[in-house]
XYZ file of C-alpha atoms in Angstrom:
116
model
C -21.099 13.809 29.347
C -20.358 13.803 25.626
C -20.078 16.740 23.320
C -22.652 16.177 20.579
C -21.165 18.924 18.398
C -18.092 16.778 17.675
C -18.678 14.590 14.575
C -17.033 11.527 16.156
C -19.255 11.754 19.267
C -22.204 10.174 17.435
C -22.547 6.429 17.077
C -21.545 4.852 13.734
C -25.153 4.168 12.740
C -26.005 7.864 13.063
C -22.935 8.882 11.076
C -23.826 6.455 8.288
C -27.439 7.625 8.244
C -26.277 11.240 7.947
C -23.902 10.272 5.152
C -26.649 8.582 3.148
C -28.893 11.629 3.614
C -26.208 13.904 2.151
C -26.141 12.116 -1.235
C -28.994 11.390 -3.615
C -27.433 8.060 -4.587
C -24.897 5.865 -2.891
C -22.134 7.888 -1.248
C -18.662 7.888 -2.824
C -16.354 5.164 -1.552
C -13.914 7.718 -0.129
C -16.624 9.390 1.945
C -17.982 6.044 3.124
C -14.579 4.723 4.191
C -13.725 8.009 5.905
C -16.988 7.816 7.851
C -16.450 4.200 8.861
C -12.829 4.766 9.901
C -13.439 7.962 11.850
C -12.149 10.561 9.409
C -9.813 11.088 6.482
C -6.594 11.075 8.495
C -6.912 7.488 9.804
C -8.074 6.332 6.384
C -5.087 7.931 4.646
C -2.651 6.575 7.244
C -4.045 3.088 6.719
C -3.745 3.387 2.954
C -0.126 4.540 3.199
C 0.737 1.698 5.552
C -0.973 -0.874 3.316
C 0.822 0.404 0.214
C 4.149 0.183 2.050
C 3.459 -3.393 3.143
C 2.485 -4.342 -0.400
C 5.645 -2.811 -1.892
C 7.796 -4.576 0.718
C 6.132 -7.914 0.019
C 6.530 -7.489 -3.755
C 10.210 -6.608 -3.303
C 10.707 -9.731 -1.185
C 8.993 -11.841 -3.858
C 11.259 -10.351 -6.538
C 14.370 -11.077 -4.433
C 13.245 -14.683 -4.018
C 12.552 -14.979 -7.746
C 16.009 -13.642 -8.581
C 17.661 -16.081 -6.203
C 15.727 -19.026 -7.641
C 16.406 -17.992 -11.233
C 20.108 -17.591 -10.592
C 20.281 -20.937 -8.802
C 18.462 -22.677 -11.649
C 20.745 -21.423 -14.407
C 24.115 -21.372 -12.706
C 26.994 -18.960 -13.029
C 26.345 -17.744 -16.589
C 23.305 -15.679 -15.626
C 24.945 -14.554 -12.381
C 27.662 -12.799 -14.345
C 25.332 -10.774 -16.549
C 21.561 -10.467 -16.032
C 21.235 -9.029 -19.548
C 21.752 -12.541 -20.963
C 18.494 -13.742 -19.411
C 15.472 -11.492 -20.156
C 13.411 -13.062 -17.349
C 16.126 -12.322 -14.813
C 16.482 -8.775 -16.164
C 12.735 -8.273 -15.658
C 12.951 -9.569 -12.083
C 15.841 -7.203 -11.357
C 13.852 -4.268 -12.766
C 10.804 -5.266 -10.687
C 12.950 -5.486 -7.572
C 14.331 -1.996 -8.170
C 10.832 -0.592 -8.711
C 9.279 -2.209 -5.632
C 12.242 -1.419 -3.404
C 12.126 2.253 -4.426
C 8.377 2.326 -3.803
C 8.769 0.736 -0.359
C 11.502 3.199 0.613
C 9.429 6.149 -0.615
C 6.391 4.953 1.360
C 8.479 4.509 4.505
C 9.919 8.007 4.109
C 6.476 9.561 3.625
C 5.094 7.666 6.630
C 7.902 8.932 8.851
C 7.393 12.515 7.718
C 3.689 12.481 8.668
C 2.624 13.982 11.975
C 2.405 11.430 14.765
C -1.271 12.240 15.352
C -2.123 10.658 11.998
C -0.135 7.493 12.572
């Protein structure tokens, strides 16, 4: 026996039909994704996890770019990245993406376990 008063008890087609009845035009993307994913909490947890994966992947790409740039130009650029503007940009990108990945990981660990 299911409890019909709970919003997640209905089938997805009913939830989508109700959503489209609530708005005169197309529903906002946030409301549509929350309906399809079963609420705001799973949607937000998925967005946080995706942003963390993206930041980690971008940091890994920056590390690889730095290694390739340093290997291509030898010891001169290894001593001082300020000599090579491209290398300096890669180092700045790495710092930005690493900080973003660490911040996302910290915020994901501070969330209640029911959301994750």
